[in-house]
Tab-separated table of C-alpha atoms in Angstrom:
chain	number	residue	atom	x	y	z
X	1	MET	CA	-14.762	-2.610	-5.650
X	2	LYS	CA	-11.608	-3.103	-7.906
X	3	ASP	CA	-9.440	-5.724	-7.283
X	4	MET	CA	-6.462	-3.566	-6.509
X	5	ILE	CA	-7.786	-2.215	-3.515
X	6	GLY	CA	-6.245	-4.043	-0.663
X	7	TYR	CA	-8.117	-5.518	2.293
X	8	CYS	CA	-7.258	-2.387	4.250
X	9	GLY	CA	-8.415	-0.058	1.664
X	10	LEU	CA	-5.152	1.113	0.457
X	11	ASP	CA	-4.939	1.398	-3.434
X	12	CYS	CA	-2.307	-1.193	-4.359
X	13	GLU	CA	-1.920	0.631	-7.849
X	14	THR	CA	-0.200	3.669	-5.995
X	15	CYS	CA	2.059	1.679	-4.015
X	16	ASP	CA	5.800	1.850	-4.769
X	17	ALA	CA	6.321	-1.888	-4.599
X	18	TYR	CA	3.725	-2.642	-7.001
X	19	LEU	CA	4.647	0.196	-9.149
X	20	ALA	CA	8.457	-1.091	-9.185
X	21	THR	CA	7.131	-4.636	-9.834
X	22	ILE	CA	4.888	-3.958	-12.821
X	23	ASN	CA	7.369	-1.448	-14.498
X	24	ASP	CA	10.420	-3.504	-13.712
X	25	ASP	CA	11.888	-0.279	-11.964
X	26	GLN	CA	15.076	-0.914	-10.229
X	27	ALA	CA	15.606	2.563	-9.107
X	28	LEU	CA	12.128	2.541	-7.465
X	29	ARG	CA	12.659	-0.592	-5.755
X	30	GLU	CA	16.069	0.679	-4.235
X	31	LYS	CA	14.510	4.057	-3.168
X	32	THR	CA	11.374	2.068	-1.764
X	33	ALA	CA	13.515	-0.470	0.001
X	34	LYS	CA	15.550	2.288	1.679
X	35	LEU	CA	12.642	4.378	2.918
X	36	TRP	CA	10.862	1.070	4.196
X	37	ALA	CA	14.238	0.003	6.128
X	38	GLU	CA	14.176	3.485	7.746
X	39	LEU	CA	10.519	3.690	8.476
X	40	ASN	CA	10.397	-0.092	9.817
X	41	ASP	CA	13.923	-0.256	11.227
X	42	ALA	CA	14.281	-3.474	9.364
X	43	PRO	CA	16.589	-4.958	6.732
X	44	ILE	CA	14.460	-4.329	3.696
X	45	LEU	CA	16.478	-4.907	0.521
X	46	PRO	CA	15.611	-3.979	-3.146
X	47	GLU	CA	15.003	-7.562	-4.064
X	48	HIS	CA	11.957	-7.602	-1.446
X	49	ILE	CA	10.291	-4.768	-3.284
X	50	ASN	CA	8.072	-6.961	-5.518
X	51	CYS	CA	4.365	-7.485	-5.209
X	52	GLU	CA	1.410	-7.555	-7.664
X	53	GLY	CA	-1.086	-6.617	-5.299
X	54	CYS	CA	-2.552	-7.602	-1.853
X	55	ARG	CA	-5.966	-9.359	-2.967
X	56	VAL	CA	-4.839	-10.947	-6.193
X	57	GLU	CA	-2.720	-14.189	-7.255
X	58	GLY	CA	1.058	-13.403	-7.559
X	59	ILE	CA	3.980	-12.153	-5.818
X	60	LYS	CA	3.817	-10.030	-2.692
X	61	THR	CA	6.309	-8.382	-0.494
X	62	VAL	CA	7.208	-10.554	2.617
X	63	TYR	CA	5.205	-8.192	4.680
X	64	CYS	CA	2.258	-8.071	2.557
X	65	ASP	CA	2.371	-11.773	2.267
X	66	SER	CA	2.756	-13.057	5.743
X	67	LEU	CA	3.366	-10.275	8.100
X	68	CYS	CA	0.248	-7.917	7.540
X	69	GLU	CA	-2.192	-8.608	10.517
X	70	ILE	CA	-4.893	-6.942	8.324
X	71	ARG	CA	-4.483	-9.345	5.260
X	72	GLN	CA	-4.145	-12.418	7.755
X	73	CYS	CA	-7.403	-11.503	9.531
X	74	ALA	CA	-9.311	-10.638	6.258
X	75	LEU	CA	-8.149	-14.167	4.641
X	76	LYS	CA	-9.305	-15.878	7.850
X	77	LYS	CA	-12.667	-14.013	7.994
X	78	GLY	CA	-13.246	-14.826	4.069
X	79	VAL	CA	-14.032	-11.199	3.558
X	80	THR	CA	-13.508	-9.262	0.366
X	81	THR	CA	-11.931	-6.257	2.287
X	82	CYS	CA	-12.338	-5.019	5.620
X	83	GLY	CA	-15.219	-3.056	4.333
X	84	ASP	CA	-17.151	-6.197	4.410
X	85	CYS	CA	-16.143	-7.008	8.011
X	86	GLN	CA	-18.631	-6.168	10.942
X	87	ASP	CA	-15.771	-5.073	13.152
X	88	LEU	CA	-14.196	-2.468	10.966
X	89	GLU	CA	-15.345	0.571	12.899
X	90	LYS	CA	-13.799	-0.888	15.943
X	91	CYS	CA	-10.490	-2.410	14.379
X	92	PRO	CA	-7.226	-0.629	15.652
X	93	PRO	CA	-5.119	-1.789	12.763
X	94	VAL	CA	-7.473	-0.776	9.886
X	95	GLY	CA	-8.314	2.384	12.156
X	96	MET	CA	-4.557	3.457	11.881
X	97	VAL	CA	-4.392	2.852	8.203
X	98	ILE	CA	-7.748	5.275	7.639
X	99	ALA	CA	-6.293	7.985	9.998
X	100	ASN	CA	-3.137	8.059	7.996
X	101	ASN	CA	-4.715	7.722	4.269
X	102	SER	CA	-8.158	9.499	3.974
X	103	SER	CA	-8.904	7.647	0.720
X	104	ALA	CA	-8.776	3.947	2.416
X	105	LEU	CA	-12.262	4.461	4.101
X	106	LYS	CA	-13.727	5.729	0.924
X	107	ASN	CA	-12.191	2.627	-0.951
X	108	LEU	CA	-13.421	0.364	1.609
X	109	LYS	CA	-17.103	1.717	1.700
X	110	GLY	CA	-17.034	2.321	-2.337
């Protein structure tokens, strides 16, 4: 499994925060911050949109670093991704990700 698949199965290489970071794209940071602030009803600013990937060393968004319950659980259990967890099929948070992104389950099983 490639390193840029997040614990939940999402592909970090397609995430706007990752893309804005690796390309130093301020316009994408601003667009992403605005969208994420609206979706989460939270004060997310362009300077918050910096991430090098969920499972690799480096900077992460505040959400990915410390608020994502999926990442925190995977770190606690010591699994590479949720695909290695025996509770995958009955995990509501991962189930929501899979329901909203059909490639996530494929990434976890791949």
